[in-house]
Every structure is written in C-alpha cells, then in structure tokens.
GROMACS .gro file of C-alpha atoms in nm:
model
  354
    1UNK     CA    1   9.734  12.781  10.032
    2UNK     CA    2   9.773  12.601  10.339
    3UNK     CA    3   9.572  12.808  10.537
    4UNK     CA    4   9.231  12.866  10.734
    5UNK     CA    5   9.001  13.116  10.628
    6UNK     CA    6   8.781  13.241  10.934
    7UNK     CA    7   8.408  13.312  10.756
    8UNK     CA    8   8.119  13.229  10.642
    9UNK     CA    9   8.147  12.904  10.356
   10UNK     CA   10   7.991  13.094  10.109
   11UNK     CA   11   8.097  13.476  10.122
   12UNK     CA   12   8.511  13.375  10.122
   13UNK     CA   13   8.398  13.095   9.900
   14UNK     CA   14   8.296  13.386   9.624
   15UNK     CA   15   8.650  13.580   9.727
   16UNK     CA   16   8.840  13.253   9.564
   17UNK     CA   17   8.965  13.269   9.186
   18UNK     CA   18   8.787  13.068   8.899
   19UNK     CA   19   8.943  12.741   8.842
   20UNK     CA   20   9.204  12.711   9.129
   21UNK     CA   21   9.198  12.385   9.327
   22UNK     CA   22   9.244  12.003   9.281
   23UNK     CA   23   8.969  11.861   9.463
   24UNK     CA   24   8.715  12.000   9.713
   25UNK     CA   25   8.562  11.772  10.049
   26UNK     CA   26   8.273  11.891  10.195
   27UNK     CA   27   8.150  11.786  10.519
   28UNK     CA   28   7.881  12.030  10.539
   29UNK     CA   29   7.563  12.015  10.831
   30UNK     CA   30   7.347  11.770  10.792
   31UNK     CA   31   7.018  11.884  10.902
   32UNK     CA   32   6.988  11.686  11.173
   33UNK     CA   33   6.644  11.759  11.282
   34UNK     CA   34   6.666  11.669  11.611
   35UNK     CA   35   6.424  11.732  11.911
   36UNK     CA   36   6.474  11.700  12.238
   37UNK     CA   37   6.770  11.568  12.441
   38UNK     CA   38   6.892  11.183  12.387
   39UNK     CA   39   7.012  10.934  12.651
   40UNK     CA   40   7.170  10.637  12.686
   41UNK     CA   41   6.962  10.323  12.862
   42UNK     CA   42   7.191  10.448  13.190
   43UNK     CA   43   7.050  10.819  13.147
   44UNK     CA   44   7.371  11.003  13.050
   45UNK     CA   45   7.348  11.265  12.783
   46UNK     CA   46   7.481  11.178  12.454
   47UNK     CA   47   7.686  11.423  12.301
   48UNK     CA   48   7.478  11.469  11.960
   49UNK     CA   49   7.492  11.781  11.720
   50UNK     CA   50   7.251  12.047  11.849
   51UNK     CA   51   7.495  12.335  11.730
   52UNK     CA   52   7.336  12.654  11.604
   53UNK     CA   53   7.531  12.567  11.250
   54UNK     CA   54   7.318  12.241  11.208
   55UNK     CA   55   7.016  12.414  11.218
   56UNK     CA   56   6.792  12.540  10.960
   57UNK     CA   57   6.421  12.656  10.922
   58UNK     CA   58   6.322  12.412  10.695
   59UNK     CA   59   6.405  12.191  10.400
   60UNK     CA   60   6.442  12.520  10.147
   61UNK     CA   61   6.631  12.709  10.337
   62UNK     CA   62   6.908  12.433  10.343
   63UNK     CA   63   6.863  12.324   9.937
   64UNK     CA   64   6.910  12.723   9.925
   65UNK     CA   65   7.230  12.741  10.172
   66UNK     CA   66   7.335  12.395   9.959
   67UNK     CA   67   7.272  12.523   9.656
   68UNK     CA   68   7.522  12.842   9.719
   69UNK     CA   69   7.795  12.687   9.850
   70UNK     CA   70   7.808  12.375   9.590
   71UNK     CA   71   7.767  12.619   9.294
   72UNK     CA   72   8.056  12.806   9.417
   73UNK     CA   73   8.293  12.515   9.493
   74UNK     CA   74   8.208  12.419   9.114
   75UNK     CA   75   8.313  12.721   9.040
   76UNK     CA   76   8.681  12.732   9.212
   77UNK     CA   77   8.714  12.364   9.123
   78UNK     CA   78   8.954  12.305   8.799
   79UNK     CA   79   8.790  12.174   8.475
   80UNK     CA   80   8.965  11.822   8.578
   81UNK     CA   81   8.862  11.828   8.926
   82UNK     CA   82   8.613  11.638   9.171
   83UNK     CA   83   8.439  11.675   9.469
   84UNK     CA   84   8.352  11.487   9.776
   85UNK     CA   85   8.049  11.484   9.965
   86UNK     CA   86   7.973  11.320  10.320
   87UNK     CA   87   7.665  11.342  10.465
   88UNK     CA   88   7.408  11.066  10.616
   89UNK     CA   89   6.978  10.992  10.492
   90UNK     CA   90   6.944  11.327  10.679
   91UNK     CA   91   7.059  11.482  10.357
   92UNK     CA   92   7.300  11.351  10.128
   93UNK     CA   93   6.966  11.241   9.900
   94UNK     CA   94   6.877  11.619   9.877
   95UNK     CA   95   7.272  11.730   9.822
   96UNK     CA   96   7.280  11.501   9.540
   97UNK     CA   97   7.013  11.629   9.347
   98UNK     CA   98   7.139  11.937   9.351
   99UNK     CA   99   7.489  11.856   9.265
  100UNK     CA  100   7.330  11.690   8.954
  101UNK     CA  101   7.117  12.019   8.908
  102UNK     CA  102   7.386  12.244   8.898
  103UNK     CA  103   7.583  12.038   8.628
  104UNK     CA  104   7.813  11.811   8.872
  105UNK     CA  105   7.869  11.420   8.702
  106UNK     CA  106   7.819  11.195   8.973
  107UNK     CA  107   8.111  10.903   8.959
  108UNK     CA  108   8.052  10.677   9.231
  109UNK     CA  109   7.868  10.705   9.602
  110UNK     CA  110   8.068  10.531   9.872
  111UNK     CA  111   7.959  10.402  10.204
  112UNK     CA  112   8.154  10.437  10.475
  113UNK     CA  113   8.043  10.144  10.721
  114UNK     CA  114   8.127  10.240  11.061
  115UNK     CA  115   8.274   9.961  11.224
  116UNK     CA  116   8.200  10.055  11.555
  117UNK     CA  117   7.856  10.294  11.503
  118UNK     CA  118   7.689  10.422  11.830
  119UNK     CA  119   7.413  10.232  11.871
  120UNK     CA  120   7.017  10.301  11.867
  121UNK     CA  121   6.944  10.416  12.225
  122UNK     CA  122   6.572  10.454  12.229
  123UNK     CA  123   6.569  10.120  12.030
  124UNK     CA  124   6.279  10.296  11.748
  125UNK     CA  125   6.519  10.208  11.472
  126UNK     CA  126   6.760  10.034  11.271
  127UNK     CA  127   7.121  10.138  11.408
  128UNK     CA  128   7.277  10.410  11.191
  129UNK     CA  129   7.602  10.234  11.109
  130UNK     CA  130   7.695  10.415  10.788
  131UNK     CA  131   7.748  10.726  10.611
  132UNK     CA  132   7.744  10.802  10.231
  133UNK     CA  133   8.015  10.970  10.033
  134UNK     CA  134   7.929  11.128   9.684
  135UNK     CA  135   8.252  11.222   9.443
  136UNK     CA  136   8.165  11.372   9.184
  137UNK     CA  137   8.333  11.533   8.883
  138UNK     CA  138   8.278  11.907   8.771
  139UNK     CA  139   8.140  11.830   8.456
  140UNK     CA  140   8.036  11.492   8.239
  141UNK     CA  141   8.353  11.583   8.054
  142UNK     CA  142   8.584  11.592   8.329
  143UNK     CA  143   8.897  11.357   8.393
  144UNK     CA  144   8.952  11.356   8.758
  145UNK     CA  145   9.254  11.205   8.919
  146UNK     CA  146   9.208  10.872   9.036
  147UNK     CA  147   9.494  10.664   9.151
  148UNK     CA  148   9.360  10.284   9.074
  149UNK     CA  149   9.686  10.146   9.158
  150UNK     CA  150   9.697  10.323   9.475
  151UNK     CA  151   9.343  10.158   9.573
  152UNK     CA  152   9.428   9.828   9.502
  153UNK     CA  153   9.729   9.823   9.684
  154UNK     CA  154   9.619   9.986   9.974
  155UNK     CA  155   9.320   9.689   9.955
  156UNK     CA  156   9.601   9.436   9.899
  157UNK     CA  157   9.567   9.367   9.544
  158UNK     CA  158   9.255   9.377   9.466
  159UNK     CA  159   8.986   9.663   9.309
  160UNK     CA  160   8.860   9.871   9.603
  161UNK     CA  161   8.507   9.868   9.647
  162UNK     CA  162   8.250  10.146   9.751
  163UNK     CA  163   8.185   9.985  10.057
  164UNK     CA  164   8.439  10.082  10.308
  165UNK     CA  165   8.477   9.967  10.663
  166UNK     CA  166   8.639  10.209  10.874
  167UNK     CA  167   8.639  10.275  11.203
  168UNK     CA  168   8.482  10.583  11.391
  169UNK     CA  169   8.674  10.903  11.527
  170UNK     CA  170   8.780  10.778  11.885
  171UNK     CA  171   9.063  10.787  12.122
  172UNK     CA  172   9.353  11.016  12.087
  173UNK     CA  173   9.291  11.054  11.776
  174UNK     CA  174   8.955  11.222  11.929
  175UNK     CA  175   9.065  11.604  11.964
  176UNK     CA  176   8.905  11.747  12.335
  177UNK     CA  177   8.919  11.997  12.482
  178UNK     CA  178   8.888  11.980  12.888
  179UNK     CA  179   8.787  11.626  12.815
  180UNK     CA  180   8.497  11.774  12.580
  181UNK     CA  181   8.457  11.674  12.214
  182UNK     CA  182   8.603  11.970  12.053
  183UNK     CA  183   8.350  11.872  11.772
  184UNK     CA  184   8.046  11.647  11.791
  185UNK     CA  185   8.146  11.504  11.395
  186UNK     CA  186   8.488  11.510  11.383
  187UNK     CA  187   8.601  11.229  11.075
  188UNK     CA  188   8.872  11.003  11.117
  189UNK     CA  189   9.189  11.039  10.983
  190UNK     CA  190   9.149  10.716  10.799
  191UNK     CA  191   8.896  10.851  10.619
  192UNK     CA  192   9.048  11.142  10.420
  193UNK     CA  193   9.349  10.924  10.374
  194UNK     CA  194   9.197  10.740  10.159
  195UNK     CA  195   8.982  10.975   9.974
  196UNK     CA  196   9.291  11.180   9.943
  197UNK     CA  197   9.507  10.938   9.830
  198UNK     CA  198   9.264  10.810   9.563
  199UNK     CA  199   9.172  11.147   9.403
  200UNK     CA  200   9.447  11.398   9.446
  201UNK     CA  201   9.856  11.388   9.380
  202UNK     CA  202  10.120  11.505   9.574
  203UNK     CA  203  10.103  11.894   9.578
  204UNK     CA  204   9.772  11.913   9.479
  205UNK     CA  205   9.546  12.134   9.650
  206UNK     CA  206   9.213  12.058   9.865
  207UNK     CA  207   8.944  12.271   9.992
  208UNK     CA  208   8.735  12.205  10.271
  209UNK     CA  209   8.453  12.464  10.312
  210UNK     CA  210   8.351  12.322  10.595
  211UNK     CA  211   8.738  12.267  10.815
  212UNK     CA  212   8.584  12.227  11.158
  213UNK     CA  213   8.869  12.096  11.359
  214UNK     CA  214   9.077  12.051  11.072
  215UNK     CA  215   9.100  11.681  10.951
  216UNK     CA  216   9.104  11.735  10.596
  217UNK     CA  217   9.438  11.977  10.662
  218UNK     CA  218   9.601  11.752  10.929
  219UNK     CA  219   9.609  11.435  10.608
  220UNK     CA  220   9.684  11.671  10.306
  221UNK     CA  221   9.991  11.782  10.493
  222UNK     CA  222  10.072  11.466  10.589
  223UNK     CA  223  10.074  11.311  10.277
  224UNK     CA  224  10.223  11.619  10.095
  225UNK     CA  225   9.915  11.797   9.930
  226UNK     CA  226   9.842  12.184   9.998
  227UNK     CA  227   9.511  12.290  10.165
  228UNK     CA  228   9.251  12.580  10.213
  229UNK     CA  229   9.012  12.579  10.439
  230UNK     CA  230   8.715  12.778  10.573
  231UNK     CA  231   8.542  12.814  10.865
  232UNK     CA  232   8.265  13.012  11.053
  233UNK     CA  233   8.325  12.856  11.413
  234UNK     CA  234   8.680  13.087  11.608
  235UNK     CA  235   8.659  12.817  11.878
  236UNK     CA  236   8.686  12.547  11.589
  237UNK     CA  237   8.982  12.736  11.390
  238UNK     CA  238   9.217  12.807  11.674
  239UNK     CA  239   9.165  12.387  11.718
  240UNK     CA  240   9.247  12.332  11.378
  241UNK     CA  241   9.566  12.528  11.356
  242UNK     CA  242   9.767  12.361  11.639
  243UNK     CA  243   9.660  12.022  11.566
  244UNK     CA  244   9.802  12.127  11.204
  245UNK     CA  245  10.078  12.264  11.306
  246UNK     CA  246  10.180  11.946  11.506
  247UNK     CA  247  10.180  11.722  11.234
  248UNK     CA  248  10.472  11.606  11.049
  249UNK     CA  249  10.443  11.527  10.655
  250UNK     CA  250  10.580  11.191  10.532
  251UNK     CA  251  10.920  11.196  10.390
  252UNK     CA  252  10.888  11.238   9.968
  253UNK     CA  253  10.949  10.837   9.912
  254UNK     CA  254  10.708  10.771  10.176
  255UNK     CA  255  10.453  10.971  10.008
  256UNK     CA  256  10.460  10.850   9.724
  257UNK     CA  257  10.196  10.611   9.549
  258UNK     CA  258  10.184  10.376   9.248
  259UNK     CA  259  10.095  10.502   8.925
  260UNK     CA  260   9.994  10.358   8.594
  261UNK     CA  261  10.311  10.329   8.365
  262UNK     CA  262  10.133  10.532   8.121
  263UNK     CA  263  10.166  10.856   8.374
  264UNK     CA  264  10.465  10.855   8.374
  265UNK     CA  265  10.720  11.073   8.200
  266UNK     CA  266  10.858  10.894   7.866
  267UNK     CA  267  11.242  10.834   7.957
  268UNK     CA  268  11.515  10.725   7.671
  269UNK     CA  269  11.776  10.521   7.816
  270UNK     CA  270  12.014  10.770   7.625
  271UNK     CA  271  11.884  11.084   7.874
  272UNK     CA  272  12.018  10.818   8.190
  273UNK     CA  273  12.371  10.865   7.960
  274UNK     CA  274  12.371  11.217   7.898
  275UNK     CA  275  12.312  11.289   8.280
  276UNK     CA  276  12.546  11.138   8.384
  277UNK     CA  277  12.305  10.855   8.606
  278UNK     CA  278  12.479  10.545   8.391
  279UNK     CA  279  12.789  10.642   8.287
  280UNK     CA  280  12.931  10.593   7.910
  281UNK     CA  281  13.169  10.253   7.967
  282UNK     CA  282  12.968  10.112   8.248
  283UNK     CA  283  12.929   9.740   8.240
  284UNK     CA  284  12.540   9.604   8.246
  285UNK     CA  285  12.477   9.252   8.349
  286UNK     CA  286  12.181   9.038   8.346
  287UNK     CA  287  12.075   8.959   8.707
  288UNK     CA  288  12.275   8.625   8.727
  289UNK     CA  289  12.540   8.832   8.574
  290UNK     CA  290  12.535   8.605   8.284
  291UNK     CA  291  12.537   8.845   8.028
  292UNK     CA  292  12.758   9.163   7.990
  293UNK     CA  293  12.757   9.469   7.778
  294UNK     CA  294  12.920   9.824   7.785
  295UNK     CA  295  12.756  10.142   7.753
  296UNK     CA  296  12.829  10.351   7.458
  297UNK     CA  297  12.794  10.767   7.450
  298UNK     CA  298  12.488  10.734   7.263
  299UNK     CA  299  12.307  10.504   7.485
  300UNK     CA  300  12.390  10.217   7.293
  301UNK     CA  301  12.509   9.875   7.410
  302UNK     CA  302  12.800   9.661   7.258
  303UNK     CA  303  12.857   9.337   7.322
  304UNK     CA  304  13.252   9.136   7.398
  305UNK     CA  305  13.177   9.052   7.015
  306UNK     CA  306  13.106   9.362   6.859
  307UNK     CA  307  12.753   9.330   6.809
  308UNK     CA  308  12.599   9.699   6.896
  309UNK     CA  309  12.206   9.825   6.941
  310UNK     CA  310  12.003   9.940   7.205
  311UNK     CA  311  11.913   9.804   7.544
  312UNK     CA  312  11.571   9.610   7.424
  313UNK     CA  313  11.789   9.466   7.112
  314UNK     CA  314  12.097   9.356   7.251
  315UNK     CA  315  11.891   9.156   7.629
  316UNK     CA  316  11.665   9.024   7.319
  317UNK     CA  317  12.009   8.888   7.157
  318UNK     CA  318  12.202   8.806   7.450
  319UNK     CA  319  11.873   8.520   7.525
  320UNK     CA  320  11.774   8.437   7.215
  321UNK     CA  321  11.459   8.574   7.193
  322UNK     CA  322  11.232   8.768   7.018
  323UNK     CA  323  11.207   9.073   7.213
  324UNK     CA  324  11.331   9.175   7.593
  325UNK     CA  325  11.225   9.497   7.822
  326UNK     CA  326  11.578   9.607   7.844
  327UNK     CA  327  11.489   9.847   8.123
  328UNK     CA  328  11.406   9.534   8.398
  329UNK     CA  329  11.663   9.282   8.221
  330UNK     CA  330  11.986   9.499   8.243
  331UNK     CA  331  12.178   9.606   8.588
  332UNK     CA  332  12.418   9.862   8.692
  333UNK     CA  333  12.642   9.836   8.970
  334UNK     CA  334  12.562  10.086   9.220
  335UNK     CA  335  12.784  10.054   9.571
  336UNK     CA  336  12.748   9.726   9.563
  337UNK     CA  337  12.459   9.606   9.454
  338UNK     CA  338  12.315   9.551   9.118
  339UNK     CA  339  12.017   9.794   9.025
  340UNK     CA  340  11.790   9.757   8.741
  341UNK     CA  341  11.845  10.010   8.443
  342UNK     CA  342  11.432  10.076   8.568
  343UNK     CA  343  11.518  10.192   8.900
  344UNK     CA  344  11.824  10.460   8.758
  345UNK     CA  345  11.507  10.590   8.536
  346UNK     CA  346  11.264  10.622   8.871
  347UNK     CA  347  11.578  10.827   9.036
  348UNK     CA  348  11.576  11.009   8.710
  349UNK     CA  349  11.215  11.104   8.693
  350UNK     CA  350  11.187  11.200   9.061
  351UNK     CA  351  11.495  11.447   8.996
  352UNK     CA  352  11.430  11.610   8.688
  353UNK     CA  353  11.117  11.498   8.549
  354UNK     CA  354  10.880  11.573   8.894
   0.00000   0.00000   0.00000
C-alpha cells in the first residue's frame, strides 16, 4: 500500500491479490480522436491530449484494452466495494456498457460541471463544460460504503445531488514542470475529495490504475486512506511521488466525518465505568445543573433520595417524563466544563472501539 507501481495497467493489475481494496478510480484515456493541431482565435497552441497513451486504432481495440483492465479491477475490488469512472461522450457511453457486461451494478452517474470549462475555439460546437462520473458497485449484491451524512454536510444540509459544480485543475494547484503542464488532464483535488470522502473510510484503500501525476494519492493521504497506484508513464511517476511526499495528512479529528448512529459501535454506559472514562461517585448534572445524580460501580445512577436505575430511567424521573436519552441529558465535569455522557462515549469509541 501506499505506493506507485511503474507498468502497464493491466499486467501489475493481474500481479494484485483477489479481493484486496476498498474502492478503485479510474481515470483511464479517453479516446480522444483528435486530428490535427487546435488554436485559440489568437493562434496559440492549445495544450490538448495528443499523448501516445490516448491513442488507439479503433473503437475495438479500446472496448478490448477497457474490457481487460475493468475485469481485473473487479477482480481485486472487495465483494463490498465500488468503482469510479471519469471519462467524457468520447467514451464513458462505451465504458459503461462494458462495466454492465462484465457484471458491475451501476449506482449513480455524476456530472461534474466544470465551472470554468475551456471554451469551443473553432466555434463548431456546443462548449464541453462537463464530464461524467460512473460509480458503480462490484456486483447487484454489493453494499458499498457511502457516507450520506458526510454529503449532506459537506452540501450544507441538504442531499447531494449528481450534478456537481467544481472548478477545473488550475493555478498552483496545476503541477508544471518548466512552466509545462506536467499532464494535459490532471483532476482537481476537489474532485477526489469528494468522491473519496463519500465512498471510502478512513484507512481504506484506493486504487488508481491510471495515477498519472498522482491526484488520487495526494487526497487519500490527506484525508487518511491508503493508496496503490499504477502507472506506465516514468516521467509521470517521479511527478507523482514528490508531490505525495509533500503532502501532509489531516490530524485524526480533522479527518473524521459524520456517520449514521447505526455505524457505530454499541456502547453501555457501564463500559464508560469500568474504564475508568466516568468514574464510580462522579456527580452528573442536567445542563442547567438542575438535576444531580451519582454514579454507582455498575453504571447505575442514584438519586439524593435513594431512587436508583440507569441513565435513561433516572433523566426520565428527574423531569417527569416518559422516557429521556440519558446519554445527551446527563453531564460530567471535565476541567471545567460540563460534557455530555455522549461525548465521554465518542472519546471511548475512538480509543478502544476504532
């Protein structure tokens, strides 16, 4: 893990074990098709992908060359993971098929609206402001990961769509070398940060048969996931290392995400007692410190007048009502402040429980 494999996609694709990665994003060629040189409306050259990788003889050979690679990332994917697919009308149409062919369950295609797309030069056609994004599942019976929570508060609140606006690769962000475009489709950062974050957990691992100058491994590390990648292109891999190696991953709380309750580990208040987080003889209060109650060994609560039971019983008594989520009503002292019995659980779950 965490490395760059220097090869062809496919051939080190078949040296990787059966069932051993968390997600796979593909940004593979897209058949461009292009002939002759293009120009701006000034007559400089635009820097366009005319690579020898982009190139194939015709439409066969690249369902062929698609066909390989995609059968062998289902193969390295685990039963529960996904894969990602960017590509533009060029051939993400064809790619699709195929996926479907070779047993993938397609989940959703996203377009990524450019929001600032070169525009049409020669002025023959609509402006190609978007690309499309296919994730996909291994199998119809898969569960992939997919952080909801995450996506709706990174999209302040509310469900994130397929339609996202994002901005082009530009600026320092824009790795160059001599003042050249190391690569003519380098992604932006912004990108994979959010297809990473929405499909993958923290120490999860990503593949990315097709690393070019190393995006996908620049955001994993940042955000705390493992990656492999492979690529053909020395000039492209020697790029991708030391903008790696420069980056710095986010602290573990800043890393972290939100997750349905239902994720996460089931915690007794009486494990919070036995390890020694709250403290047999600690006094809870409400948050108005209203109501007090003293911890017992066994996790139980008793009251100034005897009365005894757990945390959810004894905040239900204390109001008068029916029922009470002890875990938000009840506080600990904790240098100074008062903490809510549901934070001492979070501190418990990301020490012991992972």
């Amino acid at each position: 893990m965490d490395r760059i494999i220097t090869g062809d996609c496919v051939e080190e694709l078949g040296r990787l074990p059966d069932g051993s990665v968390d997600l796979v994003f593909a940004d593979p060629p897209y058949n461009l098709q292009l002939g002759g040189d293009l120009t701006r409306p000034d007559g400089s050259e635009v820097d366009a992908v005319t690579a020898a990788w982009d190139r194939f003889e015709s439409f066969a050979d690249y369902d062929a060359f698609t066909r390989a690679w995609a059968s062998q990332c289902r193969r390295v994917l685990k039963a529960d993971g996904g894969l990602w697919v960017i590509g533009t009308y060029h051939n993400i149409f064809r790619v699709g098929a195929i996926l479907q062919d070779l047993g993938f369950w397609l989940l959703n295609d996203v377009v990524w609206l450019k929001a600032n797309p070169m525009p049409n030069f020669r002025g023959t056609r609509f402006t190609n402001a978007h690309e499309t994004l296919i994730w996909a599942a291994r199998s119809a019976r898969a569960r992939p990961t997919f952080n909801y929570r995450a996506m709706k508060a990174l999209n302040e609140d509310r469900q994130m769509r397929s339609d996202w606006t994002l901005p082009i690769c530009t600026g320092a962000e824009r790795v160059r070398i001599g003042g050249v475009k190391a690569h003519p489709t380098q992604k932006p950062e912004a990108l994979l940060h959010r297809v990473l974050l929405a499909t993958t957990h923290v120490g999860d691992t990503v593949l990315d048969p097709f690393f070019g100058t190393g995006t996908t491994g620049a955001v994993a590390r940042r955000l705390g996931r493992h990656f492999i990648g492979i690529e053909r292109e020395p000039a492209y891999v020697a790029v991708a290392e030391a903008r790696i190696a420069a980056v710095t991953p986010l602290p573990e709380p800043d890393r972290e995400t939100l997750q349905p309750a239902r994720a996460a580990p089931r915690v007794p208040f009486g494990t919070l007692v036995e390890t020694g987080l709250v403290r047999p003889g600690a006094r809870l209060t409400c948050p108005r410190r209203k109501h007090v109650a003293r911890v017992r060994a066994d996790g139980s609560l008793a009251l100034p007048n005897g009365r005894a039971g757990s945390i959810h019983q004894i905040g239900a008594a204390v109001q008068g009502l029916p029922s009470c989520n002890g875990w938000t009503f009840w506080h600990v002292e904790d240098h100074g402040d008062l903490v809510p019995l549901d934070r001492m659980r979070d501190r418990y779950r990301a020490r012991f429980a992972g």
